[in-house]
């Protein structure tokens, strides 16, 4: 028997890339690869990349530069680039870094084993097509390894919304939903392998409209209600949602579906109608605020999070004040915020840009406000009873770590094994986590 070859995968970007990297590792398993933790050991290095902001994309080239010596020492080493930079830049990657053997876009991963077999030496292989098939149907794990308590599961991919700043519709393609039966089968399989909590993924996950088992499309709410029936699946989350795709049934599910966790990431990007319009977001500040009222009416303790961009083209101080004011009004449990990054090929890249020092100063001000809200939200948990899904050993002896229903990191003194759902009382709130005792 030939010894297994070693694969090192480095993942950048969003959770969907994390999911995709797992699928690619499993697929390359059928070519005789096992995953390793260091590039120095590898026979193949695969970078799963992100194109969302300029810095994310540039990081890939500096990372590739670092592999120069490895490739010189081991000419058989195969280097591949997957993900959104692969999709956006294609052959340009090999022009800038000739040591790259393989470039594969997110919609072609099912072809990766065959591409890997061809790539290497003078053979360069590129695939950035958008085929019509469900790639995940071809990316099957064998053998079925045991899994930890939490897992991602992609149900929807791509985006048709074309926000003026965003590359995702170009790198991931049009919105596609996986058939419900495939999602249910994959979820059951994950649960059989030890998973207790599943986070459903999609670039616009709540736009899910997958084919139902008896024909007709299922909504995300329908899918969640069906997943909730799986024995052993005790927690469901989903991300990322778009405000315009939150339908009544999904809002209702937050109130009446106990396994659906009280946490919702609902990016708004800006609190100024003038900017939202220029961003092509197709919701207003007011429609967003009213939506949050309805969600909170269904599930009063839901923890809300968002994404924000500062310094979008033509953003004035008054626009930025509107964003701060919206944040004050909503009260977020956490948020991701970014300085606007001009992306080639997007409409906003052509518009008058805000000076960098201005967007940076706004970002810092916004982040300070979010940090205060995050701390306040965490502090308010002290004394409350919550569920914690134990994931791993904590740092101190006898301590275990996991996530609360509201996705706070929690430490508990307990002998409970990973995969156990504990009821705990929160005793302390630290900068990034809560301490709790079992009840
Ligand atoms: N589909 C999700 C998220 C997509 S990307 C949604 O619609 O909200 C994740 C986040 O990156 C976005 O929410 C946005 O805040 C940020 N982002 C996207 N493009 C950006 C750009 N050009 N500059 C800065 N931030 C950007
Ligand atoms: Fe990008 Fe907008 Fe689509 Fe989100 S909804 S992925 S921000 S284009
Ligand atoms: Fe990045 Fe692509 Fe995800 S651009 S954020 S890896 S969809």
XYZ file of C-alpha atoms and ligand atoms in Angstrom:
480
model
C 0.000 0.000 0.000
C 1.302 3.480 -0.802
C 1.618 5.705 2.265
C -0.962 8.509 2.445
C 0.017 11.852 0.985
C -0.255 14.904 3.204
C -2.580 17.820 2.617
C -2.371 21.206 4.324
C -5.405 23.465 3.913
C -5.461 27.066 5.073
C -8.872 28.712 5.193
C -9.651 32.431 4.943
C -12.958 34.319 4.861
C -16.415 33.270 5.945
C -17.900 30.145 7.504
C -18.859 28.856 4.094
C -15.169 28.557 3.305
C -14.712 26.536 6.503
C -17.437 24.177 5.320
C -15.973 24.015 1.810
C -12.490 23.226 3.168
C -13.905 20.255 5.090
C -15.595 19.001 1.909
C -12.400 19.463 -0.144
C -10.306 17.597 2.440
C -12.811 14.737 2.345
C -12.847 14.717 -1.460
C -9.033 14.658 -1.671
C -9.131 11.774 0.812
C -10.238 9.634 -2.128
C -6.954 10.615 -3.872
C -5.043 9.258 -0.883
C -4.568 12.487 1.095
C -4.761 12.934 4.861
C -4.859 16.376 6.452
C -1.858 17.713 8.380
C -1.421 20.841 10.487
C 1.742 22.381 8.968
C 2.699 23.368 5.408
C 6.266 22.056 5.923
C 4.968 18.460 6.104
C 2.627 18.719 3.135
C 2.670 17.129 -0.327
C -0.100 19.507 -1.288
C -0.953 22.975 0.029
C -4.413 24.354 -0.661
C -5.356 27.941 0.162
C -9.098 28.512 0.424
C -9.306 32.233 -0.150
C -11.512 35.298 0.419
C -11.912 38.275 -1.939
C -14.259 40.415 0.128
C -11.804 43.212 0.949
C -8.541 44.276 -0.643
C -6.425 43.170 2.285
C -7.997 39.702 2.268
C -7.038 39.183 -1.373
C -3.496 40.578 -1.015
C -2.826 38.270 1.939
C -2.979 35.319 -0.450
C -0.027 36.523 -2.501
C 2.144 37.128 0.535
C 1.188 33.694 1.894
C 2.120 32.097 -1.446
C 5.453 33.935 -1.341
C 6.196 32.157 1.927
C 5.893 28.761 0.220
C 8.658 29.553 -2.297
C 11.342 27.770 -0.251
C 9.132 24.751 0.392
C 8.522 24.369 -3.315
C 12.238 24.758 -4.118
C 13.113 22.052 -1.571
C 10.320 19.744 -2.725
C 9.529 20.277 -6.434
C 6.705 17.667 -6.280
C 4.825 19.820 -3.790
C 1.494 20.798 -5.332
C 0.110 24.240 -4.566
C -3.554 25.002 -5.150
C -5.693 28.119 -4.740
C -9.434 27.680 -4.134
C -12.214 30.034 -3.036
C -13.224 33.529 -4.019
C -9.810 34.879 -5.077
C -9.507 31.840 -7.363
C -12.880 32.694 -8.878
C -12.152 36.402 -9.244
C -8.571 36.223 -10.523
C -8.314 32.820 -12.228
C -5.196 32.508 -14.409
C -3.906 35.868 -13.121
C -2.888 33.985 -9.939
C -0.500 31.771 -11.902
C 0.849 34.772 -13.774
C 1.711 36.483 -10.472
C 2.810 33.255 -8.726
C 3.978 30.687 -11.322
C 4.526 28.056 -8.625
C 0.752 27.649 -8.284
C -0.309 24.370 -9.949
C -4.060 24.482 -9.550
C -6.782 27.140 -9.365
C -10.322 26.058 -8.528
C -13.390 28.285 -8.080
C -16.091 27.602 -5.449
C -18.525 26.056 -7.927
C -16.065 23.467 -9.242
C -14.971 21.681 -6.060
C -16.515 18.379 -7.109
C -13.910 18.295 -9.886
C -11.026 18.798 -7.480
C -9.894 15.131 -7.156
C -9.615 14.814 -10.931
C -7.892 18.225 -11.184
C -5.405 17.288 -8.444
C -4.492 14.095 -10.287
C -3.634 16.128 -13.420
C -1.870 19.072 -11.767
C 1.840 19.230 -11.004
C 5.142 19.643 -12.795
C 4.467 21.704 -15.892
C 0.768 20.874 -15.853
C -1.326 23.844 -14.707
C -5.012 23.223 -14.090
C -7.738 25.894 -13.820
C -11.482 25.539 -13.355
C -13.659 28.546 -12.573
C -16.880 27.413 -14.285
C -20.359 27.786 -12.854
C -21.784 24.313 -13.622
C -25.451 23.509 -13.003
C -24.983 20.433 -10.770
C -25.081 20.232 -6.959
C -21.372 19.952 -6.271
C -21.943 18.711 -2.726
C -23.728 15.628 -4.024
C -20.325 14.632 -5.451
C -18.329 15.562 -2.380
C -19.000 12.591 -0.142
C -16.949 11.617 2.867
C -15.713 8.058 3.146
C -15.034 6.722 5.604
C -17.479 8.608 7.828
C -15.325 10.050 10.577
C -16.610 10.922 14.049
C -17.294 14.648 14.475
C -17.310 17.225 17.266
C -20.577 18.611 18.708
C -20.991 21.506 16.242
C -20.999 21.621 12.450
C -21.734 23.904 9.512
C -24.036 22.808 6.731
C -24.356 24.832 3.535
C -27.959 24.953 2.292
C -27.837 27.949 -0.049
C -25.070 29.592 -1.967
C -24.583 32.675 -4.084
C -26.305 36.018 -4.179
C -28.531 37.962 -6.574
C -28.661 41.148 -4.522
C -25.679 43.034 -5.928
C -24.991 45.467 -3.116
C -22.876 48.168 -4.728
C -19.761 47.360 -2.657
C -19.777 43.569 -2.750
C -17.924 40.940 -4.816
C -19.903 37.925 -3.593
C -22.430 37.822 -6.487
C -19.438 37.635 -8.842
C -17.337 35.124 -6.891
C -20.100 32.788 -5.693
C -22.525 33.251 -8.575
C -26.317 33.337 -8.594
C -28.453 32.184 -5.666
C -28.853 28.402 -5.600
C -30.553 26.311 -2.897
C -29.810 22.650 -2.257
C -32.773 20.241 -2.356
C -34.309 19.755 1.115
C -33.891 15.965 1.020
C -30.117 16.331 0.562
C -29.880 18.783 3.439
C -31.932 16.503 5.712
C -29.816 13.472 4.785
C -26.600 15.359 5.460
C -27.943 16.614 8.794
C -28.926 13.085 9.866
C -25.505 11.839 8.891
C -23.822 14.602 10.932
C -25.963 13.732 13.960
C -25.032 10.041 13.563
C -21.408 11.119 13.689
C -21.805 13.019 16.971
C -22.989 16.495 15.923
C -25.539 18.155 18.260
C -25.692 21.690 16.837
C -25.906 22.615 13.166
C -25.434 26.092 11.721
C -27.126 26.337 8.336
C -25.058 28.435 5.970
C -25.813 30.584 2.959
C -24.730 33.961 1.620
C -28.433 34.776 1.930
C -29.515 31.777 3.914
C -33.029 33.037 4.564
C -33.625 33.301 0.808
C -33.479 29.478 0.852
C -36.030 27.968 -1.532
C -34.862 24.384 -2.004
C -36.899 21.769 -3.819
C -39.083 19.842 -1.354
C -39.215 16.026 -1.328
C -42.737 16.064 -2.841
C -42.094 18.881 -5.297
C -42.724 22.550 -4.520
C -40.127 24.715 -2.812
C -39.397 24.754 0.899
C -38.616 27.957 2.752
C -35.891 28.140 5.380
C -38.530 28.050 8.133
C -39.991 24.850 6.689
C -36.524 23.333 6.513
C -35.736 24.324 10.108
C -39.013 22.868 11.385
C -38.216 19.575 9.653
C -34.614 19.525 10.909
C -35.951 20.141 14.411
C -37.593 16.691 14.250
C -34.230 14.895 13.946
C -33.526 12.969 17.143
C -30.265 14.100 18.719
C -30.130 17.450 16.910
C -30.641 19.830 19.817
C -29.602 23.198 18.403
C -30.064 24.966 15.071
C -28.627 28.314 13.946
C -28.426 29.966 10.532
C -26.324 32.667 8.936
C -26.119 35.067 7.056
C -29.566 36.550 6.666
C -30.719 39.467 4.575
C -33.357 41.797 6.103
C -35.550 41.532 3.004
C -35.796 37.748 3.222
C -37.067 37.417 6.812
C -40.555 35.989 6.183
C -43.367 35.680 8.767
C -42.877 31.958 9.288
C -39.165 32.350 9.978
C -39.893 35.073 12.523
C -42.568 32.849 14.087
C -40.108 29.936 14.261
C -37.948 32.007 16.593
C -40.876 32.038 18.993
C -42.171 28.481 18.702
C -39.248 26.262 17.678
C -37.238 25.492 20.852
C -34.160 24.131 19.063
C -33.795 27.350 17.046
C -31.348 29.394 19.109
C -32.062 32.990 20.263
C -29.362 34.551 18.117
C -29.660 36.304 14.773
C -27.035 37.898 12.564
C -28.907 40.434 10.466
C -26.508 42.814 8.707
C -27.760 46.348 8.084
C -24.456 47.944 6.875
C -25.564 51.545 7.491
C -28.213 53.507 9.390
C -28.557 56.228 6.753
C -31.270 55.894 4.115
C -29.217 57.961 1.685
C -26.304 55.504 1.986
C -28.512 52.387 2.056
C -29.968 53.536 -1.230
C -26.538 54.116 -2.759
C -25.492 50.690 -1.444
C -28.451 49.169 -3.310
C -29.536 47.473 -0.077
C -33.266 47.752 -0.951
C -34.302 48.120 2.693
C -34.563 51.321 4.691
C -33.500 52.187 8.194
C -37.132 52.189 9.235
C -38.036 48.865 7.596
C -35.040 47.302 9.344
C -36.023 48.710 12.744
C -39.617 47.549 12.317
C -38.361 44.096 11.358
C -36.298 43.897 14.544
C -39.379 44.869 16.564
C -41.280 41.949 15.043
C -38.427 39.501 15.682
C -38.163 40.648 19.291
C -41.910 40.334 19.714
C -41.561 36.655 18.720
C -38.458 36.037 20.842
C -37.836 38.837 23.375
C -34.393 37.644 24.529
C -32.948 37.182 21.018
C -29.395 38.466 20.656
C -28.977 40.562 17.509
C -25.727 41.072 15.616
C -24.899 42.950 12.414
C -22.236 43.994 9.930
C -21.343 47.642 9.306
C -19.285 49.438 6.696
C -17.799 52.865 7.437
C -16.668 55.289 4.751
C -18.840 53.994 1.924
C -18.463 56.433 -1.040
C -20.114 59.799 -0.315
C -20.850 58.925 3.347
C -21.049 62.217 5.254
C -20.658 62.822 8.981
C -24.430 63.107 9.236
C -24.857 59.709 7.547
C -22.385 58.206 9.979
C -24.250 59.755 12.956
C -27.385 58.014 11.634
C -25.527 54.705 11.795
C -24.387 55.312 15.387
C -27.914 56.310 16.276
C -29.341 53.127 14.744
C -26.861 51.076 16.785
C -28.000 52.890 19.951
C -31.584 52.175 19.054
C -31.140 48.453 18.356
C -28.625 47.471 21.033
C -26.458 44.749 19.503
C -24.893 41.773 21.249
C -21.934 41.972 18.862
C -21.103 43.217 15.368
C -18.504 42.991 12.653
C -17.453 46.315 11.227
C -15.219 47.155 8.323
C -13.707 50.168 6.643
C -15.069 50.344 3.114
C -12.708 48.631 0.687
C -13.033 49.505 -2.977
C -13.385 46.301 -5.009
C -12.614 46.230 -8.741
C -15.694 45.576 -10.870
C -18.249 46.736 -8.271
C -20.335 49.889 -8.958
C -19.213 51.686 -5.775
C -15.568 51.533 -6.853
C -16.351 54.188 -9.496
C -17.798 56.716 -7.038
C -16.169 59.523 -5.033
C -14.243 57.813 -2.229
C -14.131 58.920 1.419
C -10.557 59.659 2.596
C -8.995 56.752 4.455
C -8.323 58.664 7.669
C -12.004 59.645 7.840
C -13.338 56.117 7.369
C -10.766 54.797 9.854
C -11.758 57.334 12.517
C -15.430 56.449 11.966
C -14.637 52.758 12.242
C -12.933 53.263 15.606
C -15.817 55.305 16.943
C -18.335 52.710 15.793
C -16.300 49.855 17.236
C -16.051 51.565 20.614
C -19.834 51.818 20.730
C -20.283 48.179 19.695
C -17.759 47.036 22.311
C -19.741 48.870 25.012
C -22.946 47.210 23.839
C -21.287 43.821 23.668
C -20.042 44.172 27.239
C -23.435 45.375 28.458
C -25.178 42.443 26.764
C -22.724 40.004 28.336
C -22.917 41.608 31.780
C -26.719 41.373 31.655
C -26.385 37.578 31.452
C -24.932 37.374 34.976
C -27.392 35.600 37.285
C -29.371 34.159 34.391
C -29.856 30.491 33.613
C -28.875 29.434 30.099
C -28.076 26.310 28.109
C -24.442 25.549 27.269
C -23.362 22.956 24.750
C -20.030 21.626 26.009
C -17.453 21.573 23.200
C -14.005 21.056 24.728
C -11.795 21.181 27.825
C -11.246 24.681 29.210
C -7.913 26.207 30.179
C -8.114 25.440 33.919
C -8.164 21.939 35.413
C -11.690 20.531 35.718
C -13.047 23.255 33.450
C -14.989 22.729 30.217
C -15.830 25.298 27.531
C -18.786 25.696 25.231
C -21.291 28.179 23.795
C -24.457 29.484 25.380
C -27.799 29.619 23.585
C -26.925 33.242 22.752
C -23.530 32.144 21.366
C -21.492 33.539 24.250
C -18.329 31.580 25.069
C -18.836 30.010 28.515
C -16.519 28.256 31.005
C -17.975 25.815 33.526
C -16.432 23.594 36.226
C -17.940 20.271 35.232
C -17.150 16.670 34.362
C -19.680 16.753 31.490
C -18.293 15.452 28.192
C -18.271 17.353 24.868
C -21.703 17.122 23.287
C -23.554 17.507 26.616
C -26.144 20.266 26.878
C -25.927 21.684 30.405
C -28.169 24.105 32.253
C -25.927 26.659 33.938
C -26.213 29.866 35.908
C -23.912 32.668 34.723
C -21.716 33.891 37.588
C -19.263 36.279 35.906
C -18.755 38.260 32.716
C -15.197 38.651 31.389
C -13.984 40.586 28.323
C -14.674 37.741 25.875
C -16.449 35.024 27.809
C -18.784 34.157 30.656
C -18.123 31.963 33.679
C -20.973 29.792 34.916
C -21.881 26.998 37.329
C -23.997 23.962 36.552
C -27.498 24.010 38.090
N -24.286 38.031 2.672
C -24.007 38.769 3.806
C -22.525 39.078 4.039
C -21.594 39.201 2.921
S -19.924 39.654 3.173
C -24.864 40.015 3.782
O -25.555 40.299 2.851
O -24.849 40.758 4.733
C -19.739 40.004 4.869
C -19.611 41.445 5.191
O -18.460 42.015 4.631
C -20.751 42.304 4.669
O -21.887 42.223 5.452
C -20.142 43.687 4.666
O -20.324 44.335 5.896
C -18.652 43.399 4.488
N -18.199 43.819 3.152
C -18.569 43.304 1.957
N -17.955 43.976 0.959
C -17.189 44.935 1.536
C -16.325 45.963 1.034
N -16.153 46.151 -0.271
N -15.692 46.759 1.931
C -15.871 46.594 3.246
N -16.674 45.655 3.770
C -17.333 44.830 2.934
Fe -22.878 40.892 -0.761
Fe -25.164 42.230 -0.523
Fe -25.176 39.734 -1.471
Fe -24.630 40.180 1.087
S -26.586 40.631 0.038
S -23.515 38.811 -0.286
S -23.511 42.105 1.025
S -24.265 41.507 -2.472
Fe -14.930 35.917 1.352
Fe -16.008 34.555 -0.576
Fe -16.888 34.256 1.898
S -15.308 36.626 -0.715
S -16.547 36.274 2.756
S -14.887 33.727 1.163
S -18.115 34.260 0.050
